[in-house]
C-alpha atoms as a PDB file:
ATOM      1  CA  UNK A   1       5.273  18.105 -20.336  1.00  0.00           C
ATOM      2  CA  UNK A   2       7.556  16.704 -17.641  1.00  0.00           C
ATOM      3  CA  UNK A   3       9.572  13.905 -17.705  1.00  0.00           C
ATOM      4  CA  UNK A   4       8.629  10.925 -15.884  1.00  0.00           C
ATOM      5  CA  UNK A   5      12.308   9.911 -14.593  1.00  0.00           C
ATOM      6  CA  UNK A   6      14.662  12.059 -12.811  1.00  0.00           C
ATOM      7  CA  UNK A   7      17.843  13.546 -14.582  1.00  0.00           C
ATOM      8  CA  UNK A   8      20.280  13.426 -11.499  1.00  0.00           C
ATOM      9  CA  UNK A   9      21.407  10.746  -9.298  1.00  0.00           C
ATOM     10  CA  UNK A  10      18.859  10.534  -6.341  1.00  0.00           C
ATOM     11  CA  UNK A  11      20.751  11.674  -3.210  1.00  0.00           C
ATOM     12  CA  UNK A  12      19.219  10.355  -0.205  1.00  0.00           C
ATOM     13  CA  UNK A  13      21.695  11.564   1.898  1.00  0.00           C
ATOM     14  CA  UNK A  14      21.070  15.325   1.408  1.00  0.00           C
ATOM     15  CA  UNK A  15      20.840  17.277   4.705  1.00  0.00           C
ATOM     16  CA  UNK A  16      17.689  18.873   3.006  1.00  0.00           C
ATOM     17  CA  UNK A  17      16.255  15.513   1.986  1.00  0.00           C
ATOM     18  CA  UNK A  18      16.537  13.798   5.006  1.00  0.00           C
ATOM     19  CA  UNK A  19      15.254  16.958   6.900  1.00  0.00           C
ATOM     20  CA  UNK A  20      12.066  16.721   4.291  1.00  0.00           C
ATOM     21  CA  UNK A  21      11.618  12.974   4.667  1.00  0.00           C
ATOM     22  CA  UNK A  22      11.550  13.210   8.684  1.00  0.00           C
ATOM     23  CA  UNK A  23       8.721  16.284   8.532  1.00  0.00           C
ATOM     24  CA  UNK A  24       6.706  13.652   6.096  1.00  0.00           C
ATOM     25  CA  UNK A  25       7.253  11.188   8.634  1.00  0.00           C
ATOM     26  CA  UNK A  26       5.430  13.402  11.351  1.00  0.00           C
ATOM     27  CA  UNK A  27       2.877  14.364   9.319  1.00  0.00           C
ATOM     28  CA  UNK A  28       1.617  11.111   8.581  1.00  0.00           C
ATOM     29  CA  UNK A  29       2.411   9.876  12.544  1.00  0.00           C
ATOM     30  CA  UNK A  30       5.226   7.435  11.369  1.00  0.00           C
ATOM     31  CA  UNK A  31       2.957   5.059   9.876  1.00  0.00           C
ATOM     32  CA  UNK A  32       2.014   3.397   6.428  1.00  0.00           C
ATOM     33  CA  UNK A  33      -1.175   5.820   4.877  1.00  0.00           C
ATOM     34  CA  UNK A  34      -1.995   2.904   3.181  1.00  0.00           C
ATOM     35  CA  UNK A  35      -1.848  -0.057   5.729  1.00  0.00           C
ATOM     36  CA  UNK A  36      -1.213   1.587   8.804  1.00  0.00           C
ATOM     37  CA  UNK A  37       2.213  -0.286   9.708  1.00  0.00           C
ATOM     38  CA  UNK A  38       4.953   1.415  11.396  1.00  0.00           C
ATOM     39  CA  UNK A  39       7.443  -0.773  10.296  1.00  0.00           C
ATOM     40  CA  UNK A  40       9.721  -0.115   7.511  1.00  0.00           C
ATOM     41  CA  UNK A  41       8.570   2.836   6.222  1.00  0.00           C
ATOM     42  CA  UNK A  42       9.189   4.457   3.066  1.00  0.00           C
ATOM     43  CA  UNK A  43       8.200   8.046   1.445  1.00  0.00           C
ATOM     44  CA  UNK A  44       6.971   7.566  -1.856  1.00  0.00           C
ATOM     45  CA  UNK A  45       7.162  10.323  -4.718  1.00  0.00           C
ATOM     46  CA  UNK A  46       4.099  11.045  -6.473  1.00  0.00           C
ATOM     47  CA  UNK A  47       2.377  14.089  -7.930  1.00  0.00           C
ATOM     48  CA  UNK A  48       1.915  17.209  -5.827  1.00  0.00           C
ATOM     49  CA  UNK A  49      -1.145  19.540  -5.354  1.00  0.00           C
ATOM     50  CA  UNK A  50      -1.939  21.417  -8.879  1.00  0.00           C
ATOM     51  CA  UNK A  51      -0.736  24.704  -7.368  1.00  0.00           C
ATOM     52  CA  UNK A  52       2.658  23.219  -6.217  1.00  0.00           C
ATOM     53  CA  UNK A  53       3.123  20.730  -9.538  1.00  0.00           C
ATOM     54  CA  UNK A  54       5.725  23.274 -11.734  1.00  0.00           C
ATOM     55  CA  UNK A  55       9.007  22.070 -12.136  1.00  0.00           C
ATOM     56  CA  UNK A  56       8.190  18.351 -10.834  1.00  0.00           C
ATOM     57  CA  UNK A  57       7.870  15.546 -13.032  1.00  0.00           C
ATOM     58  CA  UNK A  58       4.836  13.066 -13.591  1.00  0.00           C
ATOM     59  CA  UNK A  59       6.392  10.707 -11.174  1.00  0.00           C
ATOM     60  CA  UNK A  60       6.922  13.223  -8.246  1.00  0.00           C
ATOM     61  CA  UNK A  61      10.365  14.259  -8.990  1.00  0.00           C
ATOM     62  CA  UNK A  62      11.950  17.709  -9.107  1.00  0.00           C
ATOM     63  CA  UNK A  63      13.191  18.625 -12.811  1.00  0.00           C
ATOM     64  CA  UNK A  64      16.393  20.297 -11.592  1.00  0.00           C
ATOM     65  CA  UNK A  65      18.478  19.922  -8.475  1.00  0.00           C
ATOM     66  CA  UNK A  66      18.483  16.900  -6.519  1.00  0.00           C
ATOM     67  CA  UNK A  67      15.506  15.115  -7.359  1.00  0.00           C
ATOM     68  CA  UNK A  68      13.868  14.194  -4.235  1.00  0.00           C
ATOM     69  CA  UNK A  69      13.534  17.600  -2.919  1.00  0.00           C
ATOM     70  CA  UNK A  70       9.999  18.468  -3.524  1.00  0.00           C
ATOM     71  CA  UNK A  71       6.824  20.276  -2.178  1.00  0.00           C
ATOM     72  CA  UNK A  72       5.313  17.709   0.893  1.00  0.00           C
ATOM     73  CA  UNK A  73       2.268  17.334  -1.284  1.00  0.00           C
ATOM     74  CA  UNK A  74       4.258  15.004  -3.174  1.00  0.00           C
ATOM     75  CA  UNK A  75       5.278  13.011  -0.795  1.00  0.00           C
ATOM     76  CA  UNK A  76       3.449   9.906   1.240  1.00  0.00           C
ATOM     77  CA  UNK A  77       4.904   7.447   3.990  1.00  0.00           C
ATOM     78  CA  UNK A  78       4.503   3.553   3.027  1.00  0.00           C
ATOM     79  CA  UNK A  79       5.659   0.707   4.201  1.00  0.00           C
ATOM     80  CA  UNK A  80       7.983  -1.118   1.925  1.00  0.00           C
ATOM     81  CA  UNK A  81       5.339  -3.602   1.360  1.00  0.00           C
ATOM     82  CA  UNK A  82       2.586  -0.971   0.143  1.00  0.00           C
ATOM     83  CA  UNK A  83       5.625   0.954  -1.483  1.00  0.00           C
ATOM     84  CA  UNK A  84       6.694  -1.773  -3.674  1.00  0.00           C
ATOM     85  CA  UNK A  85       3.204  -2.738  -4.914  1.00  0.00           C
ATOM     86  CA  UNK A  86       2.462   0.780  -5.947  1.00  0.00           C
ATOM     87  CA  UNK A  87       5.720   0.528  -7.749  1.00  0.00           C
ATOM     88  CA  UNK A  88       5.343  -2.683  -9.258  1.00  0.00           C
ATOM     89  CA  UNK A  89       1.524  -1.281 -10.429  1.00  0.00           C
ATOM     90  CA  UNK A  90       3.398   2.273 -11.772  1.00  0.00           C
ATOM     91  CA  UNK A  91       6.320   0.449 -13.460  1.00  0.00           C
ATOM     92  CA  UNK A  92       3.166  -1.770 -15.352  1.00  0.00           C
ATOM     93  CA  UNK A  93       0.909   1.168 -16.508  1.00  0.00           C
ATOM     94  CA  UNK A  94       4.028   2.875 -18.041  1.00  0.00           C
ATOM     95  CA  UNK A  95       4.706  -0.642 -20.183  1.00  0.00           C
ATOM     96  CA  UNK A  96       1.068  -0.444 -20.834  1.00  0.00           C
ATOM     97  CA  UNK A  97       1.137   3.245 -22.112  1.00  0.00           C
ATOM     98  CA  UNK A  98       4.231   2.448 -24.015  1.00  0.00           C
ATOM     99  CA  UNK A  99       2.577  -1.019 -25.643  1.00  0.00           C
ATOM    100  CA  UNK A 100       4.588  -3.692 -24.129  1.00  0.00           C
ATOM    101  CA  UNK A 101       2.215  -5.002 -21.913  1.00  0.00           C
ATOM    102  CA  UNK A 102      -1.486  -5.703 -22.140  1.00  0.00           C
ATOM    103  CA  UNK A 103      -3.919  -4.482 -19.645  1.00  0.00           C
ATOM    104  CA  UNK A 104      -4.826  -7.198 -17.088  1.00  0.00           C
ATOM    105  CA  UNK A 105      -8.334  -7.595 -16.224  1.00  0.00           C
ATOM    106  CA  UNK A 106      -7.305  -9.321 -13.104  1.00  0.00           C
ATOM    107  CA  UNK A 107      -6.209 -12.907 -11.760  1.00  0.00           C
ATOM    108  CA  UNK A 108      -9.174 -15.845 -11.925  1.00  0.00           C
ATOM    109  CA  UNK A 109     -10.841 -15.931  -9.086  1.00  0.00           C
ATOM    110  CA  UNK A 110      -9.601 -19.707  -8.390  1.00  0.00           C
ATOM    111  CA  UNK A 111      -5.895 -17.869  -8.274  1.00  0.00           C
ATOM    112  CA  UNK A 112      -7.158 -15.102  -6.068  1.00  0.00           C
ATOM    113  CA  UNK A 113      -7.019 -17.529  -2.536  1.00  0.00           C
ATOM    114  CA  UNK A 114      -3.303 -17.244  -2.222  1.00  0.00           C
ATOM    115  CA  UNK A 115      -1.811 -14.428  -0.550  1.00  0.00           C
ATOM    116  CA  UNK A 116      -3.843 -11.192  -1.124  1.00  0.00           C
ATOM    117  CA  UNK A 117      -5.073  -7.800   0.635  1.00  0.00           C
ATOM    118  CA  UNK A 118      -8.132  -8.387   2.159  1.00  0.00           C
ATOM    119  CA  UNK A 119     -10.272  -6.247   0.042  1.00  0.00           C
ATOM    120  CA  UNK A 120      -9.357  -8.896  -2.808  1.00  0.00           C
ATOM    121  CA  UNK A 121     -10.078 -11.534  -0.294  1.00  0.00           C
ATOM    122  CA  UNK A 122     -13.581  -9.935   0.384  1.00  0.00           C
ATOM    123  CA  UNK A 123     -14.236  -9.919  -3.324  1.00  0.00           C
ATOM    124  CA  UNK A 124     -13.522 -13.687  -3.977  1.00  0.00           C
ATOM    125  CA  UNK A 125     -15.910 -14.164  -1.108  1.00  0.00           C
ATOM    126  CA  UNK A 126     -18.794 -12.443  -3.167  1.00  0.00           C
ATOM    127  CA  UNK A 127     -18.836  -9.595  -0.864  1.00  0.00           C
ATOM    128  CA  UNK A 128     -20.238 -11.249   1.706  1.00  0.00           C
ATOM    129  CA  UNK A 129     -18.567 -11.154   5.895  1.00  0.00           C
ATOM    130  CA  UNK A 130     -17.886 -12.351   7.743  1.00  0.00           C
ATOM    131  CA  UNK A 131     -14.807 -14.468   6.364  1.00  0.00           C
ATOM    132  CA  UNK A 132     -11.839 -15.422   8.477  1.00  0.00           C
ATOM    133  CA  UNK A 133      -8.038 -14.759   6.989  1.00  0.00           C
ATOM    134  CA  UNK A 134      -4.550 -15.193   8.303  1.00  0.00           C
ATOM    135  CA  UNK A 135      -1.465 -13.067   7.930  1.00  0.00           C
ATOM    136  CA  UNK A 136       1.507 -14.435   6.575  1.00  0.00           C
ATOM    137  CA  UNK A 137       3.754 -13.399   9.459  1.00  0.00           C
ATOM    138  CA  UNK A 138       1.557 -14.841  11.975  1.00  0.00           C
ATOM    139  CA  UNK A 139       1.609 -18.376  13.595  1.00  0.00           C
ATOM    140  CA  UNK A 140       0.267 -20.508  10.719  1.00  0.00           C
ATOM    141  CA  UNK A 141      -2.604 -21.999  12.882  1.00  0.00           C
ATOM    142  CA  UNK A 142      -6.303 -23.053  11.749  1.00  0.00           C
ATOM    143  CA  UNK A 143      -6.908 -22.019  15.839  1.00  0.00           C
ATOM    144  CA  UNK A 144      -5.233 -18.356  15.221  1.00  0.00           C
ATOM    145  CA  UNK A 145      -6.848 -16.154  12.879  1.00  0.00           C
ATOM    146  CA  UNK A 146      -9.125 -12.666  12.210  1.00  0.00           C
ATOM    147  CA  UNK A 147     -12.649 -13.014  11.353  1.00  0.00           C
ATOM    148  CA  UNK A 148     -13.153 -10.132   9.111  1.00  0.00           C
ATOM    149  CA  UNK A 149     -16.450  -8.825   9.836  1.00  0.00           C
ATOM    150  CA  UNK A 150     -16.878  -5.299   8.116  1.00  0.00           C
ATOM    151  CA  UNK A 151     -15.269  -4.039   5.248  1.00  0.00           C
ATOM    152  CA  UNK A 152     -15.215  -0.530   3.492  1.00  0.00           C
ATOM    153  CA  UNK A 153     -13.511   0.255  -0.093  1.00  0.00           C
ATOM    154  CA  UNK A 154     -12.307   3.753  -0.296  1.00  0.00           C
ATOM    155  CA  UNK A 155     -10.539   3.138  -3.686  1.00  0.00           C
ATOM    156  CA  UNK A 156     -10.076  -0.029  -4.951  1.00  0.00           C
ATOM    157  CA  UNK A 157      -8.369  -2.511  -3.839  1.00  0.00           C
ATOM    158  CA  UNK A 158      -7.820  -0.451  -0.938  1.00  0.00           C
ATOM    159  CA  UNK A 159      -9.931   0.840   1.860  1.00  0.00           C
ATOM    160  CA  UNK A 160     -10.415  -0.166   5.937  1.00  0.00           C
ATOM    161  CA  UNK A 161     -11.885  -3.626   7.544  1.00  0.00           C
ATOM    162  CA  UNK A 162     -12.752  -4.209  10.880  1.00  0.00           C
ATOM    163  CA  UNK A 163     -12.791  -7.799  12.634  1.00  0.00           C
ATOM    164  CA  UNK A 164     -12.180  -9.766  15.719  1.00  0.00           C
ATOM    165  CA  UNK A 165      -8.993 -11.370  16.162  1.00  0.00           C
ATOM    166  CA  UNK A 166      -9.964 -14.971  17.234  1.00  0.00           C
ATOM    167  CA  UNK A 167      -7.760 -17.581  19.395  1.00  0.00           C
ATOM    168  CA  UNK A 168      -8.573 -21.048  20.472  1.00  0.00           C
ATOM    169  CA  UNK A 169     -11.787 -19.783  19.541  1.00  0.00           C
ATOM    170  CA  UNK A 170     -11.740 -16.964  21.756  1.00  0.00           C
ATOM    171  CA  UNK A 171     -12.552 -14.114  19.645  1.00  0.00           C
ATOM    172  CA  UNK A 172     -11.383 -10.352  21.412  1.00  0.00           C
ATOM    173  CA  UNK A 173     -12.841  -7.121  20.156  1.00  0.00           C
ATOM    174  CA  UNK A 174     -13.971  -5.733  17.135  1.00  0.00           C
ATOM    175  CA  UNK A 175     -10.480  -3.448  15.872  1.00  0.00           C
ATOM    176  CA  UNK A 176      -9.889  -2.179  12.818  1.00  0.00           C
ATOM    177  CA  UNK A 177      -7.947  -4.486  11.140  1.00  0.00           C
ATOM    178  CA  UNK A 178      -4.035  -3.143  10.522  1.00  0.00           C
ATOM    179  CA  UNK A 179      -2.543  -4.442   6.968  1.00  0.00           C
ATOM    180  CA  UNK A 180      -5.618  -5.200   5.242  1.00  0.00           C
ATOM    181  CA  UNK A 181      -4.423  -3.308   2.283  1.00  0.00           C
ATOM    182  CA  UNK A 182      -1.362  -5.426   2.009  1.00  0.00           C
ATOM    183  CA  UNK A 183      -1.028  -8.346   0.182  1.00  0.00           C
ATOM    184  CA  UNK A 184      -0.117 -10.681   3.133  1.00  0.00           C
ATOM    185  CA  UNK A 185      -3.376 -12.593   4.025  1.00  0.00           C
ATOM    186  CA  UNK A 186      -5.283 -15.513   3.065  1.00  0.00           C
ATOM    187  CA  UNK A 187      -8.178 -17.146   3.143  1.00  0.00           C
ATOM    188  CA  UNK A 188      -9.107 -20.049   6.223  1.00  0.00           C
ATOM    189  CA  UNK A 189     -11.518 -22.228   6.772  1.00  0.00           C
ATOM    190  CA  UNK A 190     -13.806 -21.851  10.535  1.00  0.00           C
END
């Protein structure tokens, strides 16, 4: 079996890497697969198609050479926000598998108004739209906020929301709702 971790130093400024990383890039149109953002973006290592897995570790790495040089079926674009939960989710099943950490079974739902994705925000709400939430980046305004009217899981807690962006109580038209998977929104009365 592979090794999770890689053996060399990662060398992200390989010709060959960065070449790699920028056909990624294109393939997934410069934007988050998770989220859809275009800000920030990462490539994240994971495990490649079956046929292209030898030599490449559990975590997506190559076994010899410089480890980020891979097969592109390895490889996704994230944002850093989407990136560092799946890496703060990875980094927890490996303490799980090694019995340091206890399976969660999931914050209470009373805990579960902070910030969140909406998907988790859709839960809390019984599963019920529509529901109105507010990103943290945006003008923290009870006037200002998207009324979340469909919502779709395609793996949970991810999938794709639609909703109305409402101002002043002017609401514009129904869009699929960019971020949802990230964990940047919250709950608002209206």
């Amino acid at each position: 079996m592979a090794s999770d971790t890689p053996r060399q130093p990662l060398d992200y400024h390989d010709p060959d890497w960065l070449a790699l990383r920028e056909r990624v890039l294109e393939r997934d149109g410069h934007k988050c697969r998770n989220c859809l953002s275009s800000d920030l973006l990462n490539i994240h290592h994971w495990r490649p198609v079956a046929t292209e897995a030898v030599g490449v570790t559990n975590w997506g790495y190559n076994e010899t050479g410089n480890p980020l040089l891979v097969p592109e079926s390895a490889l996704v674009t994230l944002c850093r926000l989407c990136h560092s939960v799946l890496e703060d989710s990875r980094r927890r099943l490996v303490k799980i598998r090694e019995g340091v950490a206890e399976p969660e079974t999931g914050p209470p739902l009373t805990e579960i108004v902070g910030w969140r994705n909406i998907f988790q925000l859709w839960e809390f709400k019984g599963r019920t739209v529509p529901f109105n939430a507010i990103k943290e980046s945006w003008l923290q305004s009870p006037t200002h906020f998207m009324r979340v009217e469909r919502v779709v899981i395609k793996k949970w807690p991810y999938g794709f929301a639609w909703g109305c962006y409402v101002r002043d109580g002017v609401a514009g038209e129904l869009q699929q709702i960019n971020g949802a998977g990230t964990y940047t929104w919250r709950l608002v009365e209206g």
